[in-house]
mmCIF file of C-alpha atoms in Angstrom:
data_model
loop_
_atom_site.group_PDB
_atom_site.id
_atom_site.type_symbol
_atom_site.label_atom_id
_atom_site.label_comp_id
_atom_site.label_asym_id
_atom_site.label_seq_id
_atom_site.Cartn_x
_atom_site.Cartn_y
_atom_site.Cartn_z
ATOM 1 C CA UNK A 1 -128.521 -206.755 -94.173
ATOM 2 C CA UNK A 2 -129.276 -208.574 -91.176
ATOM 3 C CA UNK A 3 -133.051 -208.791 -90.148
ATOM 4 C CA UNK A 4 -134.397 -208.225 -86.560
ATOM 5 C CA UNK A 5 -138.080 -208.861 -86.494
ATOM 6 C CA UNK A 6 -139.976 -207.216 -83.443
ATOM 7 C CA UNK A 7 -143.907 -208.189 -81.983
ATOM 8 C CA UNK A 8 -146.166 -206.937 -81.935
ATOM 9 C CA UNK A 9 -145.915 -203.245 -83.893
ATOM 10 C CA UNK A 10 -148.664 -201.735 -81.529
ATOM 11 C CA UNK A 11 -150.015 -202.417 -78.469
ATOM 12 C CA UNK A 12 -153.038 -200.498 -76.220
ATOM 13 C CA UNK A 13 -153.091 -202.171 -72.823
ATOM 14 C CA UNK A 14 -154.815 -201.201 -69.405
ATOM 15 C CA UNK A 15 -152.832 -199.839 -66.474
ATOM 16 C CA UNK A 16 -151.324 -201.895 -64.127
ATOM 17 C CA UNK A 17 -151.494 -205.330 -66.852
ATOM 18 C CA UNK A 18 -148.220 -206.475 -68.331
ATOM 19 C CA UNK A 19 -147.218 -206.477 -71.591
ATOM 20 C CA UNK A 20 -144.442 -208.596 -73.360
ATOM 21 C CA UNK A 21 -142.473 -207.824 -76.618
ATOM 22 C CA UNK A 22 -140.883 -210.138 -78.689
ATOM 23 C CA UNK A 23 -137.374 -209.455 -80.434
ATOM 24 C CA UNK A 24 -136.079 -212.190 -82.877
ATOM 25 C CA UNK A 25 -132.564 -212.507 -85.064
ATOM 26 C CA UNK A 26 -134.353 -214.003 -87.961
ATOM 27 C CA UNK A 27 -131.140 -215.017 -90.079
ATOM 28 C CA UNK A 28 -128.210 -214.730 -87.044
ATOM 29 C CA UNK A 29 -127.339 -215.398 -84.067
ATOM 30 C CA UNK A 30 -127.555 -212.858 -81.248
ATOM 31 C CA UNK A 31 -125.489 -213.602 -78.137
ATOM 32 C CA UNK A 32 -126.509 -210.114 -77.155
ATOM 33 C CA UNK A 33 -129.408 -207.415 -77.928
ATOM 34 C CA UNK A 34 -130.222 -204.212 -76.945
ATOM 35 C CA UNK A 35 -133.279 -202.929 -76.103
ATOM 36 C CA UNK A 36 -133.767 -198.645 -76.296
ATOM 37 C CA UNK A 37 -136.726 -196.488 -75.524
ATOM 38 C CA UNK A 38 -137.625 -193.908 -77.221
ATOM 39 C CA UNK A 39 -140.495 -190.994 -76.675
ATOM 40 C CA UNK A 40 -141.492 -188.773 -79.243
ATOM 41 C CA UNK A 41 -139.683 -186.489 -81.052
ATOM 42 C CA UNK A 42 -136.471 -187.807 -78.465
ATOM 43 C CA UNK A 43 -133.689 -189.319 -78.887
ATOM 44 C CA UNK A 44 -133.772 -193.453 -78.352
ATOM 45 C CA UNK A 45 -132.055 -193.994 -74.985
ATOM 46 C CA UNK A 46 -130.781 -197.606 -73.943
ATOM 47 C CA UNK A 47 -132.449 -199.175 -71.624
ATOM 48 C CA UNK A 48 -130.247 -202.580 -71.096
ATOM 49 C CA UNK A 49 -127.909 -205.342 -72.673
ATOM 50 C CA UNK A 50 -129.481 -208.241 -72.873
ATOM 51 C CA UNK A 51 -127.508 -211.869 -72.633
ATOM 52 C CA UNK A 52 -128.105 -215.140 -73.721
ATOM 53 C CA UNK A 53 -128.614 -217.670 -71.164
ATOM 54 C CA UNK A 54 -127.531 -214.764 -68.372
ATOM 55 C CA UNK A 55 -128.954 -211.798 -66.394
ATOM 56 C CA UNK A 56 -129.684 -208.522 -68.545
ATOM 57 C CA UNK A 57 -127.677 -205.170 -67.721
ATOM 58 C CA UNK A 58 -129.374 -201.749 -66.828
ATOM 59 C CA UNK A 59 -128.614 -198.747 -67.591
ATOM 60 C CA UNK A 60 -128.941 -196.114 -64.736
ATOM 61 C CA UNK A 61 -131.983 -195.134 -63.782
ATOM 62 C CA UNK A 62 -134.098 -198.182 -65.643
ATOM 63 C CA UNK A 63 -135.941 -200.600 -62.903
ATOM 64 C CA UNK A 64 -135.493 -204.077 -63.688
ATOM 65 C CA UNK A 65 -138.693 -205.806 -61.815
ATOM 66 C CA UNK A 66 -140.228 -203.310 -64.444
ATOM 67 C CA UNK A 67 -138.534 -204.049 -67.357
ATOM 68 C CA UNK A 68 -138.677 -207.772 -67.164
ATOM 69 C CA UNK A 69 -135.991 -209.157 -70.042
ATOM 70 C CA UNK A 70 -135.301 -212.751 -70.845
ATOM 71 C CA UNK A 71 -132.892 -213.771 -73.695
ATOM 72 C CA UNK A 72 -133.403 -217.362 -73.508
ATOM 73 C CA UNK A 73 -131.630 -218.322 -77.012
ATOM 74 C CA UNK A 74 -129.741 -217.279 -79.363
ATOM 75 C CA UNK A 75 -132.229 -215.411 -81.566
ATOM 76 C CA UNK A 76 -134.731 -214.292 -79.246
ATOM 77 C CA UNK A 77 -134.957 -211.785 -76.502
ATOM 78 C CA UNK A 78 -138.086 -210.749 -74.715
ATOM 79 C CA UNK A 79 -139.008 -207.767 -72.744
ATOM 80 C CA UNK A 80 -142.040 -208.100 -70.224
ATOM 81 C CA UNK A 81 -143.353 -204.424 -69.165
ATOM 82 C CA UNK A 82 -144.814 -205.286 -65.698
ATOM 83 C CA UNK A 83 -147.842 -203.298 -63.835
ATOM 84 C CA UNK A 84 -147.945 -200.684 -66.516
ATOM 85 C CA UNK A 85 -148.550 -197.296 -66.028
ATOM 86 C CA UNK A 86 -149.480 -194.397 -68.138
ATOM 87 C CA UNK A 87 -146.153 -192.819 -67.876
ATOM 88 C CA UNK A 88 -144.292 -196.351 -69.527
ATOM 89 C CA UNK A 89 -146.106 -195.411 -72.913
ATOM 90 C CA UNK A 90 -143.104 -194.929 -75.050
ATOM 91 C CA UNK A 91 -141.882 -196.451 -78.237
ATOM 92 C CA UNK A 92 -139.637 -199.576 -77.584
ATOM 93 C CA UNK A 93 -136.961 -200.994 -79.611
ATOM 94 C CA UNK A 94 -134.499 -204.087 -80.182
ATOM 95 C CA UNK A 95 -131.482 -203.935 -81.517
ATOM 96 C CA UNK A 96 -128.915 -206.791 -82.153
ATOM 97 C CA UNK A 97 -125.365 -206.447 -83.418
ATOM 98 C CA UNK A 98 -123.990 -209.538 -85.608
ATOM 99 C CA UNK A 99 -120.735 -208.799 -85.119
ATOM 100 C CA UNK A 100 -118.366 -205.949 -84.582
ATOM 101 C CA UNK A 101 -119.449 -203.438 -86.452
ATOM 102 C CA UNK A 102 -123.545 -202.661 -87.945
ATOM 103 C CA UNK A 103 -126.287 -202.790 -85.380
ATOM 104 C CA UNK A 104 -130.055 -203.634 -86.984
ATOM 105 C CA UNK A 105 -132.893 -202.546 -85.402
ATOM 106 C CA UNK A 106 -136.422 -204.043 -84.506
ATOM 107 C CA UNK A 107 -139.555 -202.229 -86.706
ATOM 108 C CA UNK A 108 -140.183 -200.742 -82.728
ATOM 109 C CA UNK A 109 -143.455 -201.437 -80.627
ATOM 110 C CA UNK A 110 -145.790 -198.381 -79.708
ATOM 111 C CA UNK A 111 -146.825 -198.837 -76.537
ATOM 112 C CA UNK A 112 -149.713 -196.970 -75.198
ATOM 113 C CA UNK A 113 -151.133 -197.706 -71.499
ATOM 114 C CA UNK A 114 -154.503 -196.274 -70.861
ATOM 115 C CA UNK B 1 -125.048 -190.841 -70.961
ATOM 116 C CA UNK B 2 -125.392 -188.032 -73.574
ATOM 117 C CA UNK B 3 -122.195 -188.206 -75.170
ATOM 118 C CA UNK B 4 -123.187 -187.223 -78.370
ATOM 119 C CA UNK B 5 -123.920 -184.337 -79.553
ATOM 120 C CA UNK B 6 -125.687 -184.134 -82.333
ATOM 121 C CA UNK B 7 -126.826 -180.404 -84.612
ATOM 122 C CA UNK B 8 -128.809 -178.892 -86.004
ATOM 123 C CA UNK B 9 -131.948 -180.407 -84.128
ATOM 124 C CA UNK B 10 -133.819 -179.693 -87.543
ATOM 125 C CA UNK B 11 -132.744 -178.877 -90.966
ATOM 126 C CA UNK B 12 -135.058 -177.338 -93.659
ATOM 127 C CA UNK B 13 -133.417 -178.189 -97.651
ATOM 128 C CA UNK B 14 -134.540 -177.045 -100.698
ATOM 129 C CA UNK B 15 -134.897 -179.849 -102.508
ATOM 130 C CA UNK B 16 -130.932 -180.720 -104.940
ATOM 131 C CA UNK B 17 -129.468 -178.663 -101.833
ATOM 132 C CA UNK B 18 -126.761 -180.047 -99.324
ATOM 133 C CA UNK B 19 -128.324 -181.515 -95.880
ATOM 134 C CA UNK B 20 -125.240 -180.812 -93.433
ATOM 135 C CA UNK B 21 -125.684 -182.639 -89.727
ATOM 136 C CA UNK B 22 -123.206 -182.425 -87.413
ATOM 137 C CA UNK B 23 -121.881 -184.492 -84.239
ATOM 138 C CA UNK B 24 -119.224 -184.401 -81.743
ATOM 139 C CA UNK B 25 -118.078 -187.114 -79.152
ATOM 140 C CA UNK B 26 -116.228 -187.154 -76.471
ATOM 141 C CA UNK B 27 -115.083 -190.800 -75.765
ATOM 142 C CA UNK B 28 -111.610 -191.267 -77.175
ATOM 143 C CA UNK B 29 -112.363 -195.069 -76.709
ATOM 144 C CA UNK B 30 -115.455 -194.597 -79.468
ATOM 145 C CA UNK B 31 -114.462 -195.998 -83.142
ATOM 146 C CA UNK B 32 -117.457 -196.683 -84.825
ATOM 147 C CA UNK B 33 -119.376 -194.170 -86.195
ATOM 148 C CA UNK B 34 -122.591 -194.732 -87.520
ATOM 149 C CA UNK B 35 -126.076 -192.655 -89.077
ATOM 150 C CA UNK B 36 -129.324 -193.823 -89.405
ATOM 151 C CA UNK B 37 -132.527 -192.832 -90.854
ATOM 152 C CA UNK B 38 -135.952 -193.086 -88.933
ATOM 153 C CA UNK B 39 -139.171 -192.641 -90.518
ATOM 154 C CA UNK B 40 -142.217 -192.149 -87.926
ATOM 155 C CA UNK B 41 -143.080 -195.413 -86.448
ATOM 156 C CA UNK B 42 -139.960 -197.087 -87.509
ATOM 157 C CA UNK B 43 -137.231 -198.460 -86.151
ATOM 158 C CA UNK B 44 -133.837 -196.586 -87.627
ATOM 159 C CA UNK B 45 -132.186 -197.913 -90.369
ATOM 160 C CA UNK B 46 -128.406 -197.536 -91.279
ATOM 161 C CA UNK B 47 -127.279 -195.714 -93.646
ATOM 162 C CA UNK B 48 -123.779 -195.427 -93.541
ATOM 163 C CA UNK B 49 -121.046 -195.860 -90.652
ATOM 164 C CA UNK B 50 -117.330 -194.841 -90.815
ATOM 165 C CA UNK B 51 -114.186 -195.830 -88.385
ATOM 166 C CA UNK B 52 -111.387 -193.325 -87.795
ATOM 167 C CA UNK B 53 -108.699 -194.791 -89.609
ATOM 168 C CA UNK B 54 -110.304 -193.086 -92.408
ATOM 169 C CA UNK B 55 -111.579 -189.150 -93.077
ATOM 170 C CA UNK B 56 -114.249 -189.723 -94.976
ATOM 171 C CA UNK B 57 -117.109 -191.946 -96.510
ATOM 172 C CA UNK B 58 -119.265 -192.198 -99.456
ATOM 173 C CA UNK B 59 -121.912 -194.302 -100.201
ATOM 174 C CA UNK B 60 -124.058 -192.527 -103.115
ATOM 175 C CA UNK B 61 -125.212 -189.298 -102.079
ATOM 176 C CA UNK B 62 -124.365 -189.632 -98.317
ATOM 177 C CA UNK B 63 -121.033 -189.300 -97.057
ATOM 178 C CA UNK B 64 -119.429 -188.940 -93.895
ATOM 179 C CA UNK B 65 -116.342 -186.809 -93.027
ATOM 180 C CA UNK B 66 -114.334 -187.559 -89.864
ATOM 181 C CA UNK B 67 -112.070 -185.604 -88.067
ATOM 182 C CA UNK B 68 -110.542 -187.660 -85.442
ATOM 183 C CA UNK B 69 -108.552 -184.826 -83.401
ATOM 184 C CA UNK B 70 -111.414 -182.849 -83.300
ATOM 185 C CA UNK B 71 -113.589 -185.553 -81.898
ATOM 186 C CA UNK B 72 -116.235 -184.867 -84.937
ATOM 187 C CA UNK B 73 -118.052 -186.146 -87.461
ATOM 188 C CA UNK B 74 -120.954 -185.219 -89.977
ATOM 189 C CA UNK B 75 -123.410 -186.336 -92.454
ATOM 190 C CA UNK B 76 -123.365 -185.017 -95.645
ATOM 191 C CA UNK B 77 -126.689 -185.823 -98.214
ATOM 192 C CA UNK B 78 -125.807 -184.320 -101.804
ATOM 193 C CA UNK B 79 -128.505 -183.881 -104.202
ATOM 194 C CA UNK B 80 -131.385 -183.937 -101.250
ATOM 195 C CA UNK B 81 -134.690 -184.953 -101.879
ATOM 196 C CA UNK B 82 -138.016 -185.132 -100.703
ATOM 197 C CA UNK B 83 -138.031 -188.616 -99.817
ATOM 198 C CA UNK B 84 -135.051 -188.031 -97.469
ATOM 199 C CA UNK B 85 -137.406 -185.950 -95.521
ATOM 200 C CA UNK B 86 -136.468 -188.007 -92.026
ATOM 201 C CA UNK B 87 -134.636 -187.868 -88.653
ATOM 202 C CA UNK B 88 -131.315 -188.625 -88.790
ATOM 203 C CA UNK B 89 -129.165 -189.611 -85.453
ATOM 204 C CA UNK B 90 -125.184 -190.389 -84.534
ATOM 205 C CA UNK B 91 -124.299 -192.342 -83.232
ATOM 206 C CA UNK B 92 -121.021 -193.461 -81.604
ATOM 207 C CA UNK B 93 -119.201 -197.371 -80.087
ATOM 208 C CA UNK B 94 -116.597 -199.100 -79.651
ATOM 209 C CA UNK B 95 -116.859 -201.245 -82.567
ATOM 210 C CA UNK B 96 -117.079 -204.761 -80.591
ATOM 211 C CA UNK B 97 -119.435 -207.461 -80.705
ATOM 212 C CA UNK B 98 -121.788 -206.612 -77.907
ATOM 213 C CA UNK B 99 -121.236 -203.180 -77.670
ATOM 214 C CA UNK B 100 -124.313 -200.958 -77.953
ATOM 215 C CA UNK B 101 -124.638 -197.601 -79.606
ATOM 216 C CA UNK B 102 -125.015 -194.176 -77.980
ATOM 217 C CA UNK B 103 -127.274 -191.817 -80.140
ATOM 218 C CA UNK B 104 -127.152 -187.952 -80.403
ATOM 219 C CA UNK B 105 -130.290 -186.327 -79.881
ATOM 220 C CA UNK B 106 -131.267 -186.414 -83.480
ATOM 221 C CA UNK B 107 -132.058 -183.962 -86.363
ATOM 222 C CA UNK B 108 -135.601 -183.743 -88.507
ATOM 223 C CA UNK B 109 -134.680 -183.056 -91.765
ATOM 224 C CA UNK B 110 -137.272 -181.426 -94.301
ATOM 225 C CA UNK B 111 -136.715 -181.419 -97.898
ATOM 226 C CA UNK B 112 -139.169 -179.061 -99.627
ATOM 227 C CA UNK B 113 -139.753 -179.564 -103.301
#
């Protein structure tokens, strides 16, 4: 199947830094990704579309000057946690969708803000 | 945006027993089906996906049955065994390029040998 390669795995970071994850379609190209959040034991909830070359979607409720996300080709697709904060420690993952049908995932990035 | 519903929330199996998971959805516009697996500290991985022109789906020891006027769908894993000791979730689109998945809340599954 199609590999999605996420970076870093784990990351421990101070509250109020920022704190960028890296989502790459390592043998396709990705016009769109999806990032979800997910906190333990939940459910993974989607967080936004993201679009090459154009401004990300959000769901309801997500703040985008938080969730910072840049798709700026075709097989990559960043997302910049700004001004961290305790409560923003959650596992995040990407997601892209080759064509109509299977979506791959991302390995997922703990995130833990002290 | 929870609109799938996803049961048992967790499943004990002796191990060669039938794991049964269940799902409903609501959106008539949905038609692609999907399950995937998730290990802790992993992203999920699919296992198998159906569309409703069809009733049912097998891929080895997993299939999935479909019943499109009852807006449901389940997993079936024949044969279970330890190693499928996991959490499973449904998930539900419309099966375009672009479109992303809505998940059901998810079961933990626990095979016991």
């Amino acid at each position: 199947g199609a590999v999605v390669s996420q970076h870093p795995s784990r990351v421990i970071c101070k509250s109020g830094t920022s704190v960028k994850i890296e989502c790459r379609s390592l043998d396709f190209q990705a016009t769109t990704m999806f990032w979800y959040r997910q906190f333990p034991k939940q459910s993974l909830m989607l967080m936004a579309t993201s679009n090459e070359g154009s401004k990300a979607t959000y769901e309801q409720g997500v703040e985008k000057d938080k969730f910072l996300i840049n798709h700026a080709s075709l097989t990559l697709s960043t997302l910049t946690v700004t001004s961290a904060h305790p409560e923003d420690s959650s596992f995040y993952i990407c997601s892209a969708r080759p064509g109509s049908e299977k979506l791959f995932f991302g390995s997922g990035t703990q995130l833990s803000v002290l | 945006q929870q609109q799938v519903k996803q049961s048992p929330q967790s499943l004990i199996v002796q191990k060669g027993g039938i794991s049964i998971i269940n799902c409903a959805y609501e959106n008539t516009a949905f038609d692609y089906f999907p399950w995937y697996q998730q290990f802790p500290g992993k992203g999920p991985a699919l296992l198998i996906a159906i569309r409703p022109d069809v009733s049912e789906k097998k891929e080895g020891r997993f299939t999935i049955s479909f019943n499109k006027s009852a807006k449901q769908f389940s997993l079936h894993i024949m044969d279970s065994q330890p190693g499928d000791s996991a959490t499973y979730f449904c998930a539900a689109s419309r099966g375009q390029a672009g479109t992303a998945l809505i998940f059901g809340k998810g079961t933990t599954l626990s095979v016991s040998s």
